Coordinates of C-alpha atoms in Angstrom, one line a residue:
X22 CA 0.0 0.0 0.0
X23 CA 1.2 3.5 -0.8
X24 CA 2.4 5.6 2.1
X25 CA -0.7 7.7 2.7
X26 CA 1.3 10.2 4.7
X27 CA 3.6 10.9 1.7
X28 CA 3.0 14.5 0.8
X29 CA 3.5 13.7 -2.9
X30 CA 0.8 10.9 -3.0
X31 CA -2.3 11.8 -4.9
X32 CA -5.9 10.7 -4.2
X33 CA -8.5 10.7 -6.9
X34 CA -11.5 12.5 -5.5
X35 CA -15.1 11.4 -6.0
X36 CA -16.0 14.5 -8.0
X37 CA -14.8 16.4 -11.1
X38 CA -14.1 20.0 -11.7
X39 CA -16.6 22.3 -13.3
X40 CA -14.9 21.5 -16.7
X41 CA -15.2 17.8 -16.1
X42 CA -11.6 17.1 -15.3
X43 CA -10.6 14.8 -12.4
X44 CA -9.8 16.3 -9.1
X45 CA -7.0 15.1 -6.9
X46 CA -6.0 15.6 -3.3
X47 CA -2.3 15.9 -2.7
X48 CA -1.1 15.2 0.9
X49 CA -3.2 15.5 4.0
X50 CA -4.8 12.1 4.0
X51 CA -6.6 12.9 7.3
X52 CA -7.5 16.5 6.5
X53 CA -10.9 18.1 6.0
X54 CA -11.1 17.5 2.2
X55 CA -10.1 13.8 2.6
X56 CA -12.8 13.4 5.3
X57 CA -15.3 15.1 3.1
X58 CA -14.4 12.8 0.2
X59 CA -14.8 9.8 2.4
X60 CA -18.3 10.9 3.3
X61 CA -19.1 11.5 -0.4
X62 CA -17.9 8.1 -1.3
X63 CA -20.0 6.5 1.5
X64 CA -23.1 8.3 0.2
X65 CA -22.3 7.2 -3.4
X66 CA -21.9 3.6 -2.3
X67 CA -25.2 3.7 -0.4
X68 CA -26.9 5.2 -3.5
X69 CA -25.4 2.5 -5.7
X70 CA -26.9 -0.2 -3.3
X71 CA -30.3 1.5 -3.6
X72 CA -30.0 1.7 -7.4
X73 CA -29.1 -2.0 -7.6
X74 CA -32.1 -2.9 -5.5
X75 CA -34.3 -0.7 -7.7
X76 CA -32.9 -2.4 -10.8
X77 CA -33.6 -5.8 -9.4
X78 CA -37.2 -4.8 -8.5
X79 CA -37.8 -3.4 -12.0
X80 CA -36.4 -6.5 -13.7
X81 CA -38.5 -8.8 -11.5
X82 CA -41.7 -6.9 -12.2
X83 CA -43.1 -8.3 -15.4
X84 CA -45.5 -5.3 -15.6
X85 CA -42.7 -2.8 -15.5
X86 CA -42.9 -0.6 -18.5
X87 CA -40.1 0.8 -20.7
X88 CA -39.9 4.0 -18.7
X89 CA -39.4 2.2 -15.4
X90 CA -36.7 0.0 -16.9
X91 CA -35.0 2.9 -18.5
X92 CA -35.0 4.9 -15.3
X93 CA -33.6 1.9 -13.3
X94 CA -30.9 1.4 -15.9
X95 CA -30.0 5.1 -15.9
X96 CA -29.7 5.1 -12.1
X97 CA -27.7 1.9 -12.1
X98 CA -25.3 3.1 -14.8
X99 CA -24.7 6.4 -13.0
X100 CA -24.0 4.6 -9.8
X101 CA -21.7 2.1 -11.5
X102 CA -19.6 5.0 -12.9
X103 CA -19.3 6.4 -9.4
X104 CA -18.4 3.1 -7.8
X105 CA -15.8 2.5 -10.5
X106 CA -14.3 5.9 -9.7
X107 CA -14.1 4.9 -6.1
X108 CA -12.5 1.6 -7.0
X109 CA -9.9 3.4 -9.2
X110 CA -9.1 5.8 -6.4
X111 CA -8.6 3.0 -3.9
X112 CA -6.6 0.9 -6.3
X113 CA -4.3 3.9 -6.9
X114 CA -3.9 4.3 -3.1
X115 CA -2.9 0.6 -2.8
X116 CA 0.0 1.0 -5.2

């Protein structure tokens, strides 16, 4: 695992800039921004769990219409993108 107290280590944050570019935290792994990022990731993972449950429900409902299925898929895809970003960030931290 990378030394999290190395001031040169970078952490991919769970959000992007206003121009869509990745944001990174350099140093301060226990600081305010890192703690905020941890909380954002926790909320994103909880939202992904809810989206997965919604998708399972929509798929199990034979009466679910195209709109319900489309919405469930959209929410699941959005959540998957966020979870993959968290995984990428944690993978980079482990190197």
